[in-house]
Amino acid sequence: MQSPGHIDPVTVPRAKTLRDDGRIDLVGLTKDQLRDVLTEAGMELKQAKLRSKQVWHWIYNRGVIEFTSMTDIAKAMHVWLDERFVVGRPEVIEAQVSSDGTRKWLLRSPDGQDYEMVFIPDADRGTLCVSSQVGCTLNCRFCFTGTMRLVRNLTAGEIVGQVMLARDSLGEWPSGEEGRMLTNIVMMGMGEPLYNFEAVRDGLKIVMDGDGLALSKRRITLSTSGVVPMMARAGAEIGVNLAVSLHAVTKEVRDEIVPINRKYGIEELLQACADYPQANNARRITFEYVMLKGKNDSDDDARELVRLIHKYKLPAKVNLIPFNPWPGATYECSDRDRIKAFSTIIFDAGISAPIRTPRGRDIMAACGQLKSASEKKTRAELDALAEEKQAALG
């Protein structure tokens, strides 16, 4: 098991695994990788260059899952491709719809691992919350996913596959059509994206490719709990919007509720935000701040948050998130009036601080509530796991 100690977990790219039927899943391969697997399977290089472009278009632009639907490829080639390859999707174990329209899917990988994704519809946008890991190596104490052990990283194909499955469910193929419901992606599902950097980067590059899923980087947000050494690299190699799970403004409180703070403190984290190459007034950094009653919600906390943002001259906004309860949680949500007062102090200082409306609470799809149902632990086991993770942080 990977656990966050004094040395960060090493992100090792997972090899493209064969299915039980021996075929290779093409979803998640780059254009060059797609060409290479065709040549490795015996296709002549010149033909592989042409076929890879055609297959790429059908997979990512048209959303097809059957080679027989690729009408500009000869029927004999359909058979050849089908014998060796597959265009996969995650297996849907359960699909739920909230009373507010939020959708949650419990997905299963070919090796039997479960993970979740959520789609949140709004009047002017639709946001897909994508997972990057099965479980999580961190132990943010307000987060249900943090009670899980990290099982493994998701592959680039499993990350892209979530987006493609959502497109399937919403009937949004081909990619270039206007009026799509799925307009935004947030890497805010299960796991810490920057502890699975290569797969997240490679998956998002496919999502942003103009010849494929064609979603603008301005429509994608990556959230991190504060893996400082990877933040600059994320800005340089992915270039999407940055969100930071801040949640506290003092060392004592953040050490407790976001234990990675013991490794990368608030000042170090905020300097990394100031250095983030994509941050500007048009693309502000979002600070996520869950409101916990009596823990991080005082007027002094709000004023300190303002001071820190001004100190580092950060182009920023603050999303205030009412705590979403889950079984065994030890925190309570701040009172509505307290959240409003906190927001007012930040707004009065010239910083946007909207209060997020909880979505999908009735199906455990709200922020901090994601956890695959395949792992059930007793309260004692959860407490022991929390102690184990915190001890690893030193």
Coordinates of C-alpha atoms in Angstrom, one line a residue:
M1 CA 0.0 0.0 0.0
Q2 CA 1.2 3.5 -0.8
S3 CA 1.1 5.8 2.1
P4 CA 2.3 9.5 2.4
G5 CA 5.4 9.5 4.5
H6 CA 8.5 11.8 4.3
I7 CA 8.9 10.6 0.7
D8 CA 6.0 11.1 -1.7
P9 CA 4.4 8.0 -3.3
V10 CA 6.1 7.2 -6.6
T11 CA 3.7 7.2 -9.4
V12 CA 4.5 4.2 -11.6
P13 CA 2.5 4.1 -14.9
R14 CA 0.5 0.9 -15.1
A15 CA 1.2 -1.3 -18.1
K16 CA -1.6 -1.7 -20.6
T17 CA -3.1 -5.0 -19.4
L18 CA -4.8 -7.7 -21.5
R19 CA -8.4 -8.6 -20.9
D20 CA -9.5 -12.1 -20.2
D21 CA -10.1 -12.5 -23.9
G22 CA -6.5 -11.4 -24.7
R23 CA -7.6 -8.2 -26.5
I24 CA -6.1 -4.8 -25.8
D25 CA -8.4 -1.9 -24.8
L26 CA -7.6 1.1 -27.1
V27 CA -9.2 3.7 -24.9
G28 CA -6.5 5.9 -23.2
L29 CA -3.8 5.4 -25.8
T30 CA -2.3 8.5 -27.3
K31 CA -2.2 8.8 -31.1
D32 CA 1.4 7.5 -31.2
Q33 CA 0.6 4.6 -28.9
L34 CA -2.4 3.7 -31.0
R35 CA -0.2 3.6 -34.1
D36 CA 2.4 1.5 -32.2
V37 CA 0.0 -1.2 -31.0
L38 CA -1.3 -1.6 -34.5
T39 CA 2.2 -2.1 -35.8
E40 CA 3.1 -4.5 -32.9
A41 CA 0.0 -6.5 -33.9
G42 CA 1.4 -7.0 -37.4
M43 CA 0.1 -4.0 -39.4
E44 CA 2.5 -2.5 -41.9
L45 CA 3.7 0.9 -40.6
K46 CA 2.3 3.1 -43.5
Q47 CA -1.1 1.5 -43.1
A48 CA -0.9 1.8 -39.3
K49 CA -0.4 5.6 -39.6
L50 CA -3.6 5.9 -41.6
R51 CA -5.7 3.4 -39.6
S52 CA -4.6 4.9 -36.3
K53 CA -6.0 8.3 -37.4
Q54 CA -9.2 6.8 -38.5
V55 CA -9.7 4.7 -35.3
W56 CA -8.8 7.7 -33.1
H57 CA -11.5 9.7 -34.8
W58 CA -14.1 7.1 -34.4
I59 CA -13.3 6.4 -30.8
Y60 CA -12.9 10.0 -29.5
N61 CA -14.9 12.1 -31.9
R62 CA -17.8 9.8 -32.8
G63 CA -17.9 7.7 -29.6
V64 CA -18.3 4.3 -31.3
I65 CA -17.5 1.1 -29.4
E66 CA -17.8 -1.4 -32.3
F67 CA -15.2 -1.6 -35.2
T68 CA -18.1 -2.4 -37.5
S69 CA -19.4 1.1 -37.1
M70 CA -16.1 2.6 -38.5
T71 CA -17.5 3.0 -42.0
D72 CA -14.4 4.3 -43.7
I73 CA -12.4 1.1 -42.8
A74 CA -12.8 -2.0 -44.9
K75 CA -14.9 -4.8 -43.5
A76 CA -12.0 -7.3 -43.6
M77 CA -10.1 -4.9 -41.4
H78 CA -13.0 -4.8 -38.9
V79 CA -12.5 -8.5 -38.3
W80 CA -8.8 -8.1 -37.9
L81 CA -9.2 -5.2 -35.4
D82 CA -12.0 -7.0 -33.4
E83 CA -9.8 -10.1 -33.0
R84 CA -7.0 -8.1 -31.3
F85 CA -8.6 -5.0 -29.8
V86 CA -11.6 -3.6 -28.0
V87 CA -13.0 -0.1 -27.4
G88 CA -14.0 -0.4 -23.8
R89 CA -16.1 1.4 -21.2
P90 CA -16.1 1.0 -17.4
E91 CA -18.5 -1.5 -16.1
V92 CA -21.5 0.2 -14.4
I93 CA -22.3 -1.6 -11.2
E94 CA -24.9 1.0 -10.0
A95 CA -26.3 4.2 -11.4
Q96 CA -28.2 6.6 -9.1
V97 CA -30.0 9.9 -9.7
S98 CA -30.5 12.4 -6.9
S99 CA -33.7 14.4 -6.4
D100 CA -31.8 17.4 -7.6
G101 CA -30.7 15.7 -10.9
T102 CA -27.2 14.8 -9.8
R103 CA -26.1 11.4 -11.2
K104 CA -23.6 9.0 -9.6
W105 CA -22.1 5.9 -11.1
L106 CA -20.4 3.1 -9.3
L107 CA -17.9 1.7 -11.8
R108 CA -15.8 -1.5 -11.8
S109 CA -12.5 -2.1 -13.6
P110 CA -11.6 -5.4 -15.3
D111 CA -9.5 -6.4 -12.3
G112 CA -12.5 -6.0 -10.0
Q113 CA -11.8 -2.6 -8.4
D114 CA -14.6 -0.1 -7.8
Y115 CA -14.6 3.7 -8.1
E116 CA -17.2 6.4 -8.6
M117 CA -17.9 9.4 -10.8
V118 CA -20.6 12.1 -10.5
F119 CA -22.3 14.4 -13.0
I120 CA -23.8 17.6 -11.7
P121 CA -26.2 19.5 -14.0
D122 CA -26.8 23.2 -13.7
A123 CA -28.8 25.7 -15.8
D124 CA -25.8 26.9 -17.8
R125 CA -23.3 24.0 -17.4
G126 CA -22.8 20.4 -16.5
T127 CA -19.8 19.3 -14.5
L128 CA -18.4 15.8 -14.4
C129 CA -16.4 14.9 -11.2
V130 CA -13.8 12.4 -12.2
S131 CA -11.8 10.0 -10.0
S132 CA -8.1 9.4 -10.3
Q133 CA -7.5 6.6 -7.8
V134 CA -9.3 3.6 -6.2
G135 CA -9.2 4.8 -2.6
C136 CA -6.8 7.5 -1.5
T137 CA -3.4 7.7 0.1
L138 CA -4.4 10.8 2.1
N139 CA -6.5 11.0 5.2
C140 CA -8.4 14.3 5.1
R141 CA -10.6 13.8 8.2
F142 CA -13.8 15.4 6.8
C143 CA -13.7 13.2 3.6
F144 CA -15.3 9.8 3.3
T145 CA -12.8 8.7 0.6
G146 CA -10.0 9.4 3.1
T147 CA -11.3 6.5 5.2
M148 CA -10.3 4.1 2.4
R149 CA -6.8 2.6 1.8
L150 CA -5.3 3.4 -1.6
V151 CA -5.9 0.3 -3.7
R152 CA -4.3 1.5 -6.9
N153 CA -4.0 4.3 -9.4
L154 CA -6.5 4.5 -12.2
T155 CA -5.0 4.3 -15.7
A156 CA -5.2 7.0 -18.3
G157 CA -7.8 4.8 -20.1
E158 CA -9.9 4.5 -16.9
I159 CA -9.8 8.3 -16.4
V160 CA -10.8 9.0 -20.1
G161 CA -13.3 6.2 -19.9
Q162 CA -15.3 8.0 -17.2
V163 CA -15.7 11.0 -19.6
M164 CA -16.7 8.7 -22.5
L165 CA -19.2 6.8 -20.4
A166 CA -20.8 10.1 -19.3
R167 CA -21.0 11.2 -23.0
D168 CA -22.7 7.9 -23.8
S169 CA -25.2 8.4 -21.0
L170 CA -26.0 11.9 -22.0
G171 CA -26.1 11.1 -25.7
E172 CA -23.5 13.7 -26.6
W173 CA -21.7 12.3 -29.6
P174 CA -20.1 13.5 -31.9
S175 CA -17.7 15.6 -29.9
G176 CA -18.0 18.8 -31.9
E177 CA -21.7 19.3 -31.5
E178 CA -23.0 22.4 -29.8
G179 CA -25.3 22.5 -26.8
R180 CA -23.7 19.8 -24.8
M181 CA -24.8 19.1 -21.2
L182 CA -21.3 18.0 -20.2
T183 CA -19.3 21.3 -20.4
N184 CA -16.8 21.0 -17.5
I185 CA -14.6 18.4 -15.8
V186 CA -13.2 18.6 -12.3
M187 CA -10.6 16.1 -11.1
M188 CA -12.2 16.1 -7.7
G189 CA -13.4 12.5 -7.4
M190 CA -11.8 9.7 -5.4
G191 CA -8.0 10.1 -4.9
E192 CA -5.3 12.7 -5.1
P193 CA -4.7 13.5 -8.8
L194 CA -1.1 14.7 -8.3
Y195 CA -0.2 11.3 -6.8
N196 CA -1.2 9.8 -10.1
F197 CA 0.3 12.5 -12.2
E198 CA 1.3 10.7 -15.4
A199 CA -2.0 9.0 -15.9
V200 CA -4.0 12.1 -15.1
R201 CA -1.9 14.2 -17.5
D202 CA -2.1 11.6 -20.3
G203 CA -5.9 11.2 -19.8
L204 CA -6.6 14.9 -19.8
K205 CA -4.5 15.4 -22.9
I206 CA -6.8 13.1 -24.7
V207 CA -9.8 14.8 -23.3
M208 CA -8.4 18.2 -24.5
D209 CA -7.3 17.0 -27.9
G210 CA -9.0 19.0 -30.6
D211 CA -9.3 15.9 -32.8
G212 CA -11.0 14.0 -30.1
L213 CA -13.1 14.9 -27.1
A214 CA -12.1 18.5 -27.7
L215 CA -12.8 20.0 -24.2
S216 CA -11.0 23.2 -23.6
K217 CA -8.4 23.3 -20.8
R218 CA -10.3 26.4 -19.5
R219 CA -13.2 24.0 -18.8
I220 CA -11.1 21.6 -16.7
T221 CA -10.1 22.0 -13.1
L222 CA -7.6 19.8 -11.2
S223 CA -7.9 19.7 -7.4
T224 CA -5.0 18.9 -5.1
S225 CA -4.7 18.7 -1.3
G226 CA -1.3 20.3 -1.7
V227 CA 1.3 18.0 -3.3
V228 CA 3.6 21.0 -3.7
P229 CA 6.4 19.4 -5.7
M230 CA 4.0 18.4 -8.5
M231 CA 2.1 21.7 -8.8
A232 CA 4.4 23.5 -11.1
R233 CA 4.7 20.4 -13.3
A234 CA 0.9 20.2 -13.5
G235 CA 0.8 23.8 -14.7
A236 CA 3.5 23.3 -17.3
E237 CA 2.4 19.9 -18.6
I238 CA -1.4 19.9 -18.2
G239 CA -2.2 23.6 -18.0
V240 CA -5.7 23.3 -16.6
N241 CA -7.3 25.4 -13.8
L242 CA -6.1 24.7 -10.3
A243 CA -8.1 24.2 -7.2
V244 CA -6.5 23.7 -3.8
S245 CA -8.2 21.9 -0.9
L246 CA -7.2 24.4 1.8
H247 CA -9.9 24.0 4.4
A248 CA -7.9 25.8 7.2
V249 CA -5.6 28.7 7.8
T250 CA -3.7 27.6 10.8
K251 CA -1.1 24.9 11.1
E252 CA -2.8 23.3 14.0
V253 CA -6.2 22.9 12.4
R254 CA -4.9 22.0 8.9
D255 CA -2.5 19.4 10.3
E256 CA -5.6 17.8 11.8
I257 CA -8.0 17.9 9.0
V258 CA -5.6 17.8 6.0
P259 CA -2.6 15.9 7.3
I260 CA -0.5 16.4 4.2
N261 CA 0.0 19.9 5.7
R262 CA 2.5 18.3 8.1
K263 CA 4.7 17.7 5.0
Y264 CA 3.9 20.8 2.9
G265 CA 2.8 23.6 5.2
I266 CA 0.4 26.4 4.3
E267 CA 3.1 29.0 3.5
E268 CA 4.9 26.5 1.2
L269 CA 1.6 25.6 -0.5
L270 CA 0.5 29.2 -1.1
Q271 CA 3.9 30.1 -2.6
A272 CA 3.4 27.2 -5.0
C273 CA 0.0 28.7 -5.9
A274 CA 1.7 32.1 -6.5
D275 CA 4.1 30.3 -8.8
Y276 CA 1.5 28.3 -10.7
P277 CA 2.1 29.2 -14.4
Q278 CA -1.5 29.3 -15.4
A279 CA -2.8 31.6 -12.6
N280 CA -4.0 35.0 -13.6
N281 CA -7.1 37.2 -13.0
A282 CA -8.9 35.5 -15.9
R283 CA -8.1 32.0 -14.5
R284 CA -8.1 32.4 -10.8
I285 CA -7.0 29.7 -8.3
T286 CA -9.9 28.2 -6.4
F287 CA -9.5 27.6 -2.7
E288 CA -11.9 24.9 -1.5
Y289 CA -12.9 25.5 2.1
V290 CA -15.2 23.0 3.8
M291 CA -17.1 24.7 6.7
L292 CA -16.7 22.7 9.9
K293 CA -18.6 23.9 13.0
G294 CA -16.4 25.3 15.7
K295 CA -13.2 24.1 13.8
N296 CA -12.3 26.5 11.0
D297 CA -15.3 28.9 10.7
S298 CA -14.6 31.9 12.9
D299 CA -14.4 35.5 11.9
D300 CA -10.7 35.3 12.7
D301 CA -10.3 32.4 10.3
A302 CA -11.9 34.4 7.6
R303 CA -9.7 37.4 8.2
E304 CA -6.6 35.2 8.2
L305 CA -7.6 33.7 4.9
V306 CA -8.0 37.1 3.4
R307 CA -4.5 38.1 4.8
L308 CA -2.9 35.1 3.3
I309 CA -4.4 35.6 -0.1
H310 CA -3.3 39.2 -0.1
K311 CA 0.1 38.4 1.2
Y312 CA 0.9 36.1 -1.7
K313 CA -0.9 38.4 -4.2
L314 CA -3.0 35.4 -5.4
P315 CA -5.6 35.7 -8.2
A316 CA -8.1 33.6 -6.2
K317 CA -11.6 32.8 -5.3
V318 CA -12.8 30.8 -2.3
N319 CA -15.5 28.1 -2.6
L320 CA -17.2 27.7 0.8
I321 CA -18.5 24.2 1.0
P322 CA -21.0 23.2 3.7
F323 CA -19.8 20.0 5.2
N324 CA -21.6 17.0 3.8
P325 CA -22.1 14.3 6.4
W326 CA -21.3 10.6 6.0
P327 CA -21.5 7.6 8.4
G328 CA -19.0 7.9 11.2
A329 CA -18.0 11.5 10.6
T330 CA -16.8 13.3 13.7
Y331 CA -17.5 16.9 12.4
E332 CA -20.7 18.9 11.9
C333 CA -21.6 21.5 9.3
S334 CA -21.3 25.2 10.3
D335 CA -24.6 26.9 10.9
R336 CA -26.0 28.8 7.8
D337 CA -25.6 32.2 9.4
R338 CA -22.0 31.4 10.4
I339 CA -21.2 30.5 6.8
K340 CA -22.8 33.7 5.5
A341 CA -20.8 35.8 8.0
F342 CA -17.6 34.1 6.9
S343 CA -18.4 34.7 3.3
T344 CA -19.3 38.3 3.9
I345 CA -15.8 39.0 5.4
I346 CA -14.1 37.6 2.4
F347 CA -16.4 39.3 -0.1
D348 CA -15.9 42.7 1.7
A349 CA -12.1 42.2 1.2
G350 CA -12.6 42.1 -2.6
I351 CA -12.4 38.3 -2.9
S352 CA -15.2 36.2 -4.3
A353 CA -16.4 33.7 -1.8
P354 CA -19.6 32.0 -3.0
I355 CA -21.3 29.4 -0.8
R356 CA -21.6 26.1 -2.7
T357 CA -25.1 24.6 -2.8
P358 CA -24.8 20.9 -1.7
R359 CA -25.7 18.6 -4.6
G360 CA -26.5 14.9 -4.5
R361 CA -26.5 14.5 -0.7
D362 CA -29.3 12.0 -0.8
I363 CA -27.3 9.5 -2.9
M364 CA -23.9 10.2 -1.2
A365 CA -22.6 12.1 -4.3
A366 CA -21.8 15.4 -2.7
C367 CA -18.3 16.8 -2.1
G368 CA -16.4 14.6 0.4
Q369 CA -19.0 11.7 0.2
L370 CA -17.5 9.5 -2.5
K371 CA -16.5 6.0 -1.5
S372 CA -17.0 2.8 -3.3
A373 CA -19.4 0.5 -1.5
S374 CA -17.2 -2.5 -2.0
E375 CA -15.1 -1.6 1.1
K376 CA -16.9 -1.7 4.5
K377 CA -15.0 -1.2 7.8
T378 CA -16.0 -1.0 11.4
R379 CA -15.5 2.3 13.3
A380 CA -12.5 0.8 15.1
E381 CA -10.9 -0.2 11.7
L382 CA -11.5 3.3 10.4
D383 CA -9.8 4.8 13.5
A384 CA -6.9 2.5 13.2
L385 CA -6.5 3.4 9.5
A386 CA -6.5 7.1 10.3
E387 CA -3.8 6.6 12.9
E388 CA -1.7 4.5 10.5
K389 CA -1.9 7.2 7.8
Q390 CA -1.2 10.1 10.2
A391 CA 1.8 8.2 11.7
A392 CA 3.2 7.8 8.2
L393 CA 3.1 11.6 7.8
G394 CA 5.4 12.0 10.8

